[in-house]
Amino acid sequence: MKSDGFPTYHFANVVDDHLMEITHVIRGAEWLISTAKHVSLYDAFGWEPPKFAHVGLLVDSNRQKLSKRNMDIGVDSYKRDGILPAALLNFSALLGWNPTNSSSKGVMSLDDMVKNFGLKFTKGDIIVNAEKLGFFHKKHIQLALSNPSPENNLTLDQYITDSVLQLVRETEAKRQRLLADDLRDNSADENLVSLLGEPILPLFQDDNSTDDTRAYDQIRAAIRISRNEAVTAPSFAEAIRYLVWQPPAAYLEKTSRSLSPPPSRIFIDEVPSSTADVMGYFIDQLEQVDGKGWDVDTIQVSLDETAKRVASCEVEGPPITAGYKFLRWGLLGLNHGPQISHLMDYLGKTETLRRLRLAKTVAESLADSSPVG
């Protein structure tokens, strides 16, 4: 006991843990030096000591104590950043511990962690790698999207969909102001918004509605089919922009350089063709698909027969199949993105054909304006 009548920490710690019937003590490695003293106190009282385990200190890549610059921050900050609880728990649990029976690169649910947990920890300091949190966040988002249960939908709404929907509506408000000629500063933000066409989702008709179920469903569907590296609400909003808005002609013109082969190097059934010919070819083929049967499987059957007939080749080398590349440009103005059949199913037949017709018009305009040489 100290001179002021209070017990020392070590004495109080042992008595307190015993009275609370603590069976396992897991603490930082800096307490390892005190463990022998604590065990001696347990022995002196004739009490059975708990099992002790010590976890290495968390340090940055330079093996320095964590600071606010590198993740030594409150849990609330992760919630503000939209990090899923399951991802943060998964990330934290693996700081100094590795499951012995996991075959999924450490990606685990809470049940998996409980099932696999053991007290065999990494020796020495533990380097905290912020990139791994992003990895787990992405994986747990994918798990939640692939299993749209009520619980997963609620989690996604709270940590992703709410924020994405808010950003989408803010962006649409900026687009509307731009159309009204209220934005005149020629800022980067204005230029970005100017490359958005009309929205294809009814997300903006009643912003005061208390029932956003339909809006959530649509944003969730857009996120589900979007193949990207997004881990935050802003990156998701960016990734799905042309699943929310139509890509305008100006954007298709800007991205047309991704279709590098000149007209003489594009072929349909081995016949030299142009980008506009390819768009027209797909329009003709997809118009024959019954709108009532417009779903992923039916679309994929059609594409299996048509996409492989389109080929292109560089200056050197044999022709390679390029149908999907042209479709992705015509539908999104991108050279990567969702699986085409899922994208077309999401857009619907009418919007799919509308986009391909616009792409055909843009390709014809670019061909007419190209210098003859």
XYZ file of C-alpha atoms in Angstrom:
373
model
C 0.000 0.000 0.000
C 1.213 3.511 -0.769
C 1.825 6.070 1.962
C -1.455 7.826 1.089
C -3.412 4.655 1.797
C -4.111 3.722 -1.799
C -2.912 0.425 -3.252
C -0.223 0.321 -5.913
C -1.469 -0.330 -9.431
C 0.012 -3.838 -9.520
C -1.654 -4.862 -6.238
C -5.030 -3.374 -7.246
C -4.792 -4.927 -10.700
C -4.333 -8.450 -9.358
C -7.068 -8.181 -6.706
C -9.508 -6.544 -9.123
C -8.981 -9.169 -11.863
C -9.356 -12.016 -9.376
C -12.605 -10.652 -7.926
C -14.000 -10.195 -11.449
C -13.008 -13.794 -12.235
C -10.851 -12.749 -15.176
C -9.593 -15.849 -17.003
C -7.463 -14.279 -19.760
C -5.391 -11.105 -19.768
C -4.374 -9.812 -23.221
C -2.330 -6.642 -23.118
C 0.504 -4.764 -24.770
C 4.087 -6.033 -24.722
C 5.174 -3.150 -22.478
C 3.441 -4.998 -19.595
C 5.464 -8.164 -20.117
C 8.056 -7.018 -17.578
C 5.327 -6.769 -14.886
C 3.883 -10.227 -15.492
C 6.280 -12.026 -13.110
C 5.362 -9.577 -10.332
C 1.640 -10.157 -10.945
C 2.054 -13.947 -10.954
C 3.961 -13.693 -7.655
C 1.043 -11.774 -6.144
C -1.414 -14.425 -7.336
C 0.822 -17.109 -5.794
C 1.048 -15.165 -2.524
C -2.741 -15.125 -2.225
C -3.044 -18.769 -3.253
C -5.099 -17.778 -6.320
C -4.889 -19.360 -9.747
C -3.498 -16.739 -12.145
C -5.226 -16.082 -15.452
C -3.624 -16.912 -18.782
C -1.434 -14.047 -19.935
C -0.814 -13.043 -23.553
C 1.090 -10.023 -24.780
C 0.623 -8.271 -28.102
C 3.402 -6.282 -29.758
C 3.267 -2.507 -29.890
C 1.586 -0.877 -32.890
C 4.082 1.188 -34.885
C 4.274 2.914 -38.255
C 6.417 1.879 -41.225
C 9.419 3.592 -39.570
C 8.778 1.591 -36.395
C 7.796 4.750 -34.554
C 4.867 5.035 -32.180
C 1.663 5.806 -34.054
C 0.598 9.417 -34.391
C -2.614 11.004 -35.635
C -1.071 11.088 -39.092
C -0.999 7.333 -39.297
C -4.158 5.880 -37.815
C -3.718 6.613 -34.093
C -7.150 8.235 -34.136
C -10.565 7.725 -32.610
C -13.004 5.111 -33.855
C -15.464 7.878 -34.761
C -13.108 9.033 -37.507
C -13.457 5.690 -39.279
C -17.232 5.941 -39.075
C -17.082 9.419 -40.596
C -14.960 7.999 -43.414
C -17.576 5.308 -44.076
C -15.389 2.363 -43.065
C -17.604 -0.671 -42.481
C -17.523 -1.950 -38.864
C -16.812 -5.500 -40.058
C -13.800 -4.246 -42.030
C -12.369 -2.275 -39.106
C -12.889 -5.228 -36.761
C -11.250 -7.601 -39.261
C -8.307 -5.231 -39.710
C -7.849 -4.690 -35.965
C -8.102 -8.370 -35.090
C -5.196 -9.174 -37.414
C -2.827 -6.672 -35.838
C -0.447 -9.181 -34.308
C -2.565 -12.283 -34.892
C -3.091 -14.596 -37.847
C -5.760 -17.292 -38.035
C -4.416 -20.787 -38.564
C -7.340 -22.091 -40.619
C -8.236 -19.112 -42.810
C -8.009 -19.598 -46.579
C -9.436 -16.211 -47.587
C -6.393 -13.934 -47.204
C -7.537 -13.054 -43.720
C -10.988 -11.779 -44.745
C -13.293 -12.951 -41.953
C -16.672 -12.299 -40.456
C -17.033 -11.958 -36.693
C -18.132 -15.601 -36.530
C -14.984 -16.609 -38.441
C -12.803 -14.670 -36.002
C -14.421 -16.347 -32.996
C -14.058 -19.770 -34.594
C -10.391 -19.335 -35.508
C -9.142 -17.207 -32.635
C -6.118 -18.271 -30.607
C -3.545 -16.679 -28.308
C -0.569 -17.174 -30.597
C 0.517 -13.633 -31.421
C 3.259 -12.148 -33.555
C 6.480 -11.486 -31.659
C 7.885 -7.984 -31.694
C 6.385 -4.698 -32.842
C 3.442 -4.709 -35.246
C 3.617 -2.415 -38.262
C 0.228 -0.895 -39.036
C -0.379 -0.758 -42.783
C -3.254 1.588 -43.647
C -3.565 0.022 -47.106
C -4.735 -3.227 -45.518
C -7.703 -1.422 -43.985
C -8.682 -0.321 -47.477
C -8.317 -3.911 -48.668
C -10.590 -5.262 -45.915
C -13.067 -2.428 -46.431
C -13.327 -3.258 -50.122
C -13.669 -6.993 -49.462
C -16.390 -6.555 -46.856
C -18.278 -4.202 -49.170
C -18.106 -6.863 -51.880
C -19.316 -9.507 -49.428
C -22.235 -7.310 -48.372
C -23.145 -6.519 -51.991
C -22.981 -10.165 -53.050
C -25.279 -11.139 -50.199
C -28.063 -8.508 -50.166
C -29.618 -9.557 -46.880
C -31.637 -7.008 -44.852
C -28.750 -6.728 -42.387
C -26.170 -6.141 -45.125
C -28.415 -3.652 -46.912
C -28.858 -1.725 -43.678
C -25.096 -1.601 -43.141
C -24.452 -0.484 -46.720
C -27.150 2.168 -46.487
C -25.677 3.551 -43.279
C -22.023 3.565 -44.303
C -22.083 3.855 -48.111
C -25.445 4.435 -49.777
C -26.534 7.382 -47.622
C -23.347 9.291 -48.398
C -23.281 8.335 -52.093
C -26.900 9.404 -52.541
C -26.169 12.719 -50.852
C -23.130 13.311 -53.095
C -25.134 12.373 -56.196
C -27.853 14.869 -55.295
C -25.300 17.592 -54.565
C -23.681 16.939 -57.939
C -27.040 17.130 -59.701
C -27.745 20.433 -57.970
C -24.436 21.768 -59.311
C -25.303 20.488 -62.770
C -28.650 22.245 -62.629
C -26.982 25.502 -61.567
C -24.519 25.146 -64.411
C -27.387 24.735 -66.852
C -28.898 27.878 -65.376
C -25.553 29.594 -66.035
C -24.965 30.275 -62.340
C -21.487 28.738 -62.391
C -19.156 31.036 -64.263
C -15.773 30.484 -62.658
C -14.651 27.751 -65.093
C -13.429 25.730 -62.126
C -12.348 22.107 -62.284
C -15.555 21.214 -60.460
C -17.607 22.987 -63.125
C -15.753 21.243 -65.939
C -16.355 17.862 -64.328
C -20.083 18.500 -63.878
C -20.332 19.764 -67.452
C -19.417 16.250 -68.641
C -22.622 14.832 -67.178
C -25.790 14.422 -69.217
C -29.321 14.042 -67.933
C -29.863 11.702 -64.958
C -31.420 8.358 -65.821
C -32.530 7.586 -62.261
C -35.497 9.262 -60.528
C -33.404 10.377 -57.592
C -33.969 14.080 -57.743
C -37.703 14.603 -58.194
C -38.555 14.812 -54.493
C -35.567 15.506 -52.290
C -37.846 16.020 -49.291
C -39.264 12.517 -49.431
C -38.821 10.528 -46.237
C -38.984 7.254 -48.131
C -35.783 6.784 -50.101
C -36.135 3.028 -50.472
C -36.253 3.175 -54.263
C -33.307 5.556 -54.396
C -31.280 3.280 -52.140
C -32.154 0.269 -54.299
C -30.972 2.032 -57.445
C -27.741 3.324 -55.951
C -27.118 -0.092 -54.415
C -27.679 -1.740 -57.791
C -25.272 0.710 -59.448
C -22.600 0.032 -56.828
C -23.176 -3.723 -57.113
C -22.426 -3.916 -60.843
C -19.606 -1.381 -60.820
C -16.157 -2.948 -60.984
C -13.756 -0.488 -59.402
C -11.321 0.091 -56.575
C -13.696 2.363 -54.650
C -13.540 2.237 -50.854
C -15.129 5.576 -49.887
C -18.412 7.278 -50.693
C -16.760 9.919 -52.961
C -14.918 7.234 -54.937
C -18.148 5.241 -55.312
C -20.007 8.348 -56.482
C -17.279 8.916 -59.069
C -17.291 5.268 -60.188
C -21.039 5.143 -60.864
C -21.443 8.590 -62.440
C -22.484 7.200 -65.838
C -24.800 4.726 -64.177
C -26.623 7.753 -62.784
C -26.188 10.295 -65.587
C -26.056 9.877 -69.351
C -22.602 10.390 -70.893
C -22.973 13.412 -73.208
C -21.585 13.666 -76.726
C -18.742 15.915 -75.522
C -17.549 13.203 -73.162
C -17.695 10.496 -75.844
C -15.666 12.742 -78.140
C -13.122 13.277 -75.363
C -12.739 9.553 -74.690
C -12.824 8.406 -78.312
C -9.019 8.285 -78.316
C -9.318 5.068 -76.306
C -10.414 3.466 -79.590
C -6.964 3.692 -81.078
C -7.127 1.709 -84.363
C -7.900 3.801 -87.461
C -10.921 2.792 -89.561
C -8.866 0.532 -91.800
C -7.888 -1.559 -88.797
C -11.430 -2.314 -87.526
C -13.331 -5.324 -88.839
C -16.805 -6.833 -88.645
C -16.748 -10.436 -89.858
C -13.311 -9.662 -91.356
C -14.750 -6.769 -93.388
C -12.974 -3.409 -92.872
C -15.310 -1.152 -90.928
C -15.417 2.005 -88.800
C -16.366 2.825 -85.236
C -19.712 4.118 -86.490
C -20.244 0.853 -88.387
C -19.588 -1.098 -85.187
C -22.113 0.989 -83.248
C -24.675 0.504 -86.016
C -24.003 -3.228 -86.060
C -24.663 -3.573 -82.332
C -27.781 -1.416 -82.573
C -29.203 -3.688 -85.277
C -28.406 -6.824 -83.302
C -29.744 -5.593 -79.948
C -32.940 -4.222 -81.441
C -33.855 -7.826 -82.183
C -33.735 -8.799 -78.505
C -37.233 -8.892 -77.034
C -37.594 -6.050 -74.550
C -39.700 -8.220 -72.247
C -36.877 -10.736 -72.052
C -34.169 -8.112 -71.582
C -32.159 -9.687 -68.773
C -28.559 -10.668 -68.075
C -28.821 -14.185 -69.492
C -30.642 -13.195 -72.702
C -28.285 -10.282 -73.312
C -25.236 -12.485 -72.763
C -26.495 -15.037 -75.298
C -26.827 -12.241 -77.863
C -23.392 -10.846 -77.071
C -21.774 -14.272 -77.298
C -22.885 -14.373 -80.914
C -22.185 -10.767 -81.888
C -19.287 -9.327 -79.888
C -16.748 -11.824 -81.206
C -17.464 -10.728 -84.808
C -15.896 -7.337 -84.106
C -12.108 -7.217 -84.219
C -9.362 -4.641 -84.388
C -5.618 -4.704 -84.710
C -2.741 -2.383 -84.052
C -0.224 -1.392 -86.707
C 1.469 -4.724 -86.182
C -0.086 -7.975 -85.098
C -3.171 -10.047 -85.931
C -6.746 -8.860 -85.280
C -8.107 -9.421 -81.784
C -11.703 -9.541 -80.570
C -12.775 -6.014 -79.662
C -16.577 -6.005 -79.504
C -16.773 -5.453 -75.766
C -14.264 -2.626 -75.954
C -16.438 -0.736 -78.424
C -19.592 -1.467 -76.452
C -18.043 -0.182 -73.238
C -17.020 3.029 -74.950
C -20.469 3.477 -76.504
C -22.269 2.854 -73.214
C -19.929 4.505 -70.693
C -17.196 6.309 -72.581
C -14.742 4.150 -70.656
C -12.296 1.368 -71.451
C -13.103 -0.525 -68.254
C -16.151 -0.983 -66.089
C -19.022 -3.344 -65.291
C -19.619 -6.602 -67.092
C -21.448 -5.564 -70.251
C -24.462 -7.871 -69.868
C -25.048 -6.640 -66.307
C -24.595 -3.048 -67.438
C -27.160 -3.422 -70.230
C -29.606 -5.117 -67.888
C -29.190 -2.229 -65.437
C -29.645 0.418 -68.147
C -32.562 -1.314 -69.843
C -33.074 -1.738 -73.583
C -34.249 1.806 -74.297
C -31.321 3.537 -72.583
C -28.815 1.021 -73.990
C -29.902 1.719 -77.562
C -30.110 5.467 -76.927
C -26.468 5.509 -75.818
C -25.287 3.408 -78.753
C -27.113 5.670 -81.209
C -25.451 8.722 -79.656
C -22.055 6.983 -79.866
C -22.729 6.218 -83.549
C -23.527 9.892 -84.201
C -20.357 10.995 -82.374
C -18.219 8.499 -84.313
C -19.682 9.712 -87.627
C -19.010 13.328 -86.647
C -15.415 12.573 -85.707
C -14.884 10.681 -88.975
C -16.256 13.600 -90.999
C -13.987 16.061 -89.204
C -10.841 13.943 -89.534
C -8.335 15.233 -92.090
C -7.904 13.134 -95.203
C -4.343 11.966 -95.537
